[in-house]
Amino acid sequence: MIPLEHVIGLSAILFLIGTIGALTRRNLIVILMSIELMLNAANLAFVGFARAWGEQDGQLFVLMVIVVAACEVAVGLGILIALFRNRETVNVEDMSLLKW
């Protein structure tokens, strides 16, 4: 059995990598993938805690997070396709639709 500290450590590392990727990258696809990595890190922590405490609530919450993540990806990719058709780029620096 994997100790809870290792699971939480791995989850923290994955979340940190996702945060750095979301904050430093300018490609919208990479930003969406970084957000997914952060959500999966949270899922890993939920599963680790659920297993350590013998509860099923964490696993149910993971299923809910997976559904929300799938919806987020669908909407995000729809926005990405619409922006690419209008601007012909996926760089967030070049997209200044809401700027003054």
PDB file of N, CA and C in Angstrom, residues 8-22 34-45:
ATOM      1  N   ILE A   8      -0.001  12.453  -1.540  1.00  0.00           N
ATOM      2  CA  ILE A   8      -0.199  13.898  -1.406  1.00  0.00           C
ATOM      3  C   ILE A   8       1.005  14.647  -1.986  1.00  0.00           C
ATOM      4  N   GLY A   9       2.196  14.126  -1.806  1.00  0.00           N
ATOM      5  CA  GLY A   9       3.379  14.758  -2.400  1.00  0.00           C
ATOM      6  C   GLY A   9       3.309  14.772  -3.916  1.00  0.00           C
ATOM      7  N   LEU A  10       2.924  13.642  -4.504  1.00  0.00           N
ATOM      8  CA  LEU A  10       2.773  13.583  -5.959  1.00  0.00           C
ATOM      9  C   LEU A  10       1.682  14.524  -6.429  1.00  0.00           C
ATOM     10  N   SER A  11       0.602  14.576  -5.683  1.00  0.00           N
ATOM     11  CA  SER A  11      -0.492  15.482  -6.031  1.00  0.00           C
ATOM     12  C   SER A  11      -0.033  16.936  -5.983  1.00  0.00           C
ATOM     13  N   ALA A  12       0.744  17.285  -4.971  1.00  0.00           N
ATOM     14  CA  ALA A  12       1.239  18.663  -4.856  1.00  0.00           C
ATOM     15  C   ALA A  12       2.188  19.004  -5.999  1.00  0.00           C
ATOM     16  N   ILE A  13       3.033  18.046  -6.374  1.00  0.00           N
ATOM     17  CA  ILE A  13       3.966  18.288  -7.490  1.00  0.00           C
ATOM     18  C   ILE A  13       3.201  18.492  -8.793  1.00  0.00           C
ATOM     19  N   LEU A  14       2.213  17.637  -9.047  1.00  0.00           N
ATOM     20  CA  LEU A  14       1.416  17.774 -10.272  1.00  0.00           C
ATOM     21  C   LEU A  14       0.657  19.100 -10.288  1.00  0.00           C
ATOM     22  N   PHE A  15       0.121  19.483  -9.132  1.00  0.00           N
ATOM     23  CA  PHE A  15      -0.608  20.755  -9.061  1.00  0.00           C
ATOM     24  C   PHE A  15       0.328  21.928  -9.303  1.00  0.00           C
ATOM     25  N   LEU A  16       1.532  21.855  -8.759  1.00  0.00           N
ATOM     26  CA  LEU A  16       2.517  22.922  -8.968  1.00  0.00           C
ATOM     27  C   LEU A  16       2.917  23.026 -10.438  1.00  0.00           C
ATOM     28  N   ILE A  17       3.143  21.887 -11.082  1.00  0.00           N
ATOM     29  CA  ILE A  17       3.480  21.897 -12.510  1.00  0.00           C
ATOM     30  C   ILE A  17       2.340  22.494 -13.324  1.00  0.00           C
ATOM     31  N   GLY A  18       1.105  22.139 -12.982  1.00  0.00           N
ATOM     32  CA  GLY A  18      -0.049  22.693 -13.684  1.00  0.00           C
ATOM     33  C   GLY A  18      -0.189  24.187 -13.475  1.00  0.00           C
ATOM     34  N   THR A  19       0.062  24.635 -12.246  1.00  0.00           N
ATOM     35  CA  THR A  19      -0.024  26.064 -11.955  1.00  0.00           C
ATOM     36  C   THR A  19       1.026  26.849 -12.725  1.00  0.00           C
ATOM     37  N   ILE A  20       2.247  26.343 -12.726  1.00  0.00           N
ATOM     38  CA  ILE A  20       3.315  27.021 -13.466  1.00  0.00           C
ATOM     39  C   ILE A  20       2.998  27.051 -14.953  1.00  0.00           C
ATOM     40  N   GLY A  21       2.487  25.938 -15.472  1.00  0.00           N
ATOM     41  CA  GLY A  21       2.132  25.895 -16.885  1.00  0.00           C
ATOM     42  C   GLY A  21       1.014  26.855 -17.233  1.00  0.00           C
ATOM     43  N   ALA A  22       0.021  26.968 -16.361  1.00  0.00           N
ATOM     44  CA  ALA A  22      -1.103  27.868 -16.645  1.00  0.00           C
ATOM     45  C   ALA A  22      -0.693  29.330 -16.552  1.00  0.00           C
ATOM     46  N   SER A  34      -2.833  22.466 -18.755  1.00  0.00           N
ATOM     47  CA  SER A  34      -2.311  22.717 -17.407  1.00  0.00           C
ATOM     48  C   SER A  34      -3.444  22.746 -16.388  1.00  0.00           C
ATOM     49  N   ILE A  35      -4.568  23.312 -16.770  1.00  0.00           N
ATOM     50  CA  ILE A  35      -5.723  23.311 -15.869  1.00  0.00           C
ATOM     51  C   ILE A  35      -6.210  21.887 -15.636  1.00  0.00           C
ATOM     52  N   GLU A  36      -6.204  21.075 -16.676  1.00  0.00           N
ATOM     53  CA  GLU A  36      -6.579  19.668 -16.520  1.00  0.00           C
ATOM     54  C   GLU A  36      -5.615  18.942 -15.593  1.00  0.00           C
ATOM     55  N   LEU A  37      -4.336  19.264 -15.692  1.00  0.00           N
ATOM     56  CA  LEU A  37      -3.349  18.646 -14.801  1.00  0.00           C
ATOM     57  C   LEU A  37      -3.616  19.019 -13.345  1.00  0.00           C
ATOM     58  N   MET A  38      -4.001  20.269 -13.107  1.00  0.00           N
ATOM     59  CA  MET A  38      -4.327  20.690 -11.738  1.00  0.00           C
ATOM     60  C   MET A  38      -5.568  19.953 -11.229  1.00  0.00           C
ATOM     61  N   LEU A  39      -6.578  19.781 -12.092  1.00  0.00           N
ATOM     62  CA  LEU A  39      -7.780  19.054 -11.676  1.00  0.00           C
ATOM     63  C   LEU A  39      -7.454  17.588 -11.372  1.00  0.00           C
ATOM     64  N   ASN A  40      -6.592  16.989 -12.182  1.00  0.00           N
ATOM     65  CA  ASN A  40      -6.212  15.596 -11.924  1.00  0.00           C
ATOM     66  C   ASN A  40      -5.381  15.464 -10.657  1.00  0.00           C
ATOM     67  N   ALA A  41      -4.580  16.473 -10.336  1.00  0.00           N
ATOM     68  CA  ALA A  41      -3.841  16.455  -9.072  1.00  0.00           C
ATOM     69  C   ALA A  41      -4.804  16.495  -7.889  1.00  0.00           C
ATOM     70  N   ALA A  42      -5.831  17.312  -7.994  1.00  0.00           N
ATOM     71  CA  ALA A  42      -6.834  17.357  -6.929  1.00  0.00           C
ATOM     72  C   ALA A  42      -7.570  16.025  -6.835  1.00  0.00           C
ATOM     73  N   ASN A  43      -7.852  15.412  -7.977  1.00  0.00           N
ATOM     74  CA  ASN A  43      -8.508  14.100  -7.969  1.00  0.00           C
ATOM     75  C   ASN A  43      -7.638  13.057  -7.276  1.00  0.00           C
ATOM     76  N   LEU A  44      -6.347  13.105  -7.553  1.00  0.00           N
ATOM     77  CA  LEU A  44      -5.431  12.158  -6.919  1.00  0.00           C
ATOM     78  C   LEU A  44      -5.424  12.334  -5.403  1.00  0.00           C
ATOM     79  N   ALA A  45      -5.461  13.570  -4.945  1.00  0.00           N
ATOM     80  CA  ALA A  45      -5.509  13.820  -3.499  1.00  0.00           C
ATOM     81  C   ALA A  45      -6.819  13.317  -2.906  1.00  0.00           C
TER      82      ALA A  45
END
